[in-house]
mmCIF file of C-alpha atoms in Angstrom:
data_model
loop_
_atom_site.group_PDB
_atom_site.id
_atom_site.type_symbol
_atom_site.label_atom_id
_atom_site.label_comp_id
_atom_site.label_asym_id
_atom_site.label_seq_id
_atom_site.Cartn_x
_atom_site.Cartn_y
_atom_site.Cartn_z
ATOM 1 C CA MET A 787 -81.161 -125.572 106.710
ATOM 2 C CA LYS A 788 -82.196 -123.615 109.731
ATOM 3 C CA ALA A 789 -85.493 -121.724 109.640
ATOM 4 C CA SER A 790 -83.747 -118.488 110.659
ATOM 5 C CA GLY A 791 -80.226 -117.195 111.200
ATOM 6 C CA ASN A 792 -78.940 -118.274 107.800
ATOM 7 C CA GLY A 793 -77.369 -114.880 107.044
ATOM 8 C CA ASP A 794 -74.191 -115.533 109.028
ATOM 9 C CA PRO A 795 -71.279 -116.412 106.681
ATOM 10 C CA ALA A 796 -70.200 -119.356 108.872
ATOM 11 C CA GLN A 797 -73.727 -120.779 108.788
ATOM 12 C CA CYS A 798 -73.856 -120.308 105.015
ATOM 13 C CA VAL A 799 -70.555 -122.185 104.615
ATOM 14 C CA GLY A 800 -71.923 -125.007 106.761
ATOM 15 C CA ASN A 801 -75.049 -125.144 104.621
ATOM 16 C CA LEU A 802 -72.976 -125.256 101.424
ATOM 17 C CA LEU A 803 -70.836 -128.111 102.702
ATOM 18 C CA ARG A 804 -73.937 -130.166 103.494
ATOM 19 C CA LEU A 805 -75.201 -129.979 99.904
ATOM 20 C CA ILE A 806 -74.516 -132.618 97.278
ATOM 21 C CA ARG A 807 -73.864 -131.342 93.749
ATOM 22 C CA GLY A 808 -76.961 -131.657 91.595
ATOM 23 C CA GLU A 809 -79.603 -131.407 94.325
ATOM 24 C CA VAL A 810 -80.254 -127.643 94.040
ATOM 25 C CA PRO A 811 -82.597 -126.806 91.133
ATOM 26 C CA TYR A 812 -81.190 -124.125 88.782
ATOM 27 C CA GLU A 813 -77.830 -124.279 90.633
ATOM 28 C CA ARG A 814 -76.610 -127.758 89.685
ATOM 29 C CA LEU A 815 -72.952 -126.949 90.473
ATOM 30 C CA LYS A 816 -73.705 -125.924 94.068
ATOM 31 C CA GLY A 817 -72.639 -128.644 96.514
ATOM 32 C CA LEU A 818 -69.873 -131.197 96.913
ATOM 33 C CA ASN A 819 -69.038 -133.816 94.301
ATOM 34 C CA PRO A 820 -71.057 -136.974 95.054
ATOM 35 C CA ARG A 821 -68.368 -139.224 93.528
ATOM 36 C CA LEU A 822 -66.135 -138.457 96.524
ATOM 37 C CA ILE A 823 -68.580 -139.962 99.035
ATOM 38 C CA ASP A 824 -67.468 -143.336 100.447
ATOM 39 C CA GLN A 825 -64.032 -143.117 98.823
ATOM 40 C CA PRO A 826 -60.946 -143.748 100.968
ATOM 41 C CA SER A 827 -59.808 -140.501 102.568
ATOM 42 C CA SER A 828 -56.332 -140.881 101.091
ATOM 43 C CA ILE A 829 -57.839 -140.742 97.596
ATOM 44 C CA ALA A 830 -60.791 -138.393 98.086
ATOM 45 C CA GLY A 831 -59.210 -136.086 100.682
ATOM 46 C CA PRO A 832 -57.241 -133.750 98.403
ATOM 47 C CA GLU A 833 -60.076 -133.625 95.844
ATOM 48 C CA LEU A 834 -62.643 -132.951 98.567
ATOM 49 C CA VAL A 835 -60.581 -130.091 100.011
ATOM 50 C CA ALA A 836 -60.153 -128.539 96.539
ATOM 51 C CA ASP A 837 -63.868 -128.965 95.836
ATOM 52 C CA ALA A 838 -64.800 -127.349 99.175
ATOM 53 C CA GLU A 839 -62.441 -124.413 98.525
ATOM 54 C CA TRP A 840 -63.986 -123.831 95.087
ATOM 55 C CA LEU A 841 -67.501 -124.084 96.516
ATOM 56 C CA ILE A 842 -66.865 -121.583 99.312
ATOM 57 C CA GLU A 843 -64.976 -119.102 97.113
ATOM 58 C CA ASN A 844 -67.706 -119.101 94.469
ATOM 59 C CA TYR A 845 -70.861 -119.238 96.569
ATOM 60 C CA GLU A 846 -69.886 -117.488 99.816
ATOM 61 C CA PRO A 847 -67.507 -114.623 99.019
ATOM 62 C CA ARG A 848 -68.045 -113.098 102.496
ATOM 63 C CA ALA A 849 -66.123 -115.976 104.092
ATOM 64 C CA ASN A 850 -62.357 -115.622 104.498
ATOM 65 C CA LEU A 851 -61.018 -119.113 103.985
ATOM 66 C CA LYS A 852 -57.749 -119.689 105.850
ATOM 67 C CA SER A 853 -57.537 -123.477 105.838
ATOM 68 C CA ILE A 854 -59.630 -126.617 105.588
ATOM 69 C CA ASP A 855 -59.026 -129.573 107.896
ATOM 70 C CA LEU A 856 -60.418 -132.922 106.802
ATOM 71 C CA VAL A 857 -61.301 -135.222 109.686
ATOM 72 C CA ALA A 858 -62.249 -138.821 108.896
ATOM 73 C CA GLU A 859 -64.689 -140.391 111.340
#
């Protein structure tokens, strides 16, 4: 995370999406599902989008989620 400027909702969403579920003490549900890492995008894509939507809606209510685009690199 950045040392400052973390109060912006977009920055908070970015921080949330960089977390892996289970790595935050006392908030074990915060983060993305680690079982989706290294799965083919055709399999993990829909689950990853649903997981990201749930994460943002529950942990960053200030963000207005319109859509999520998954880009495989």
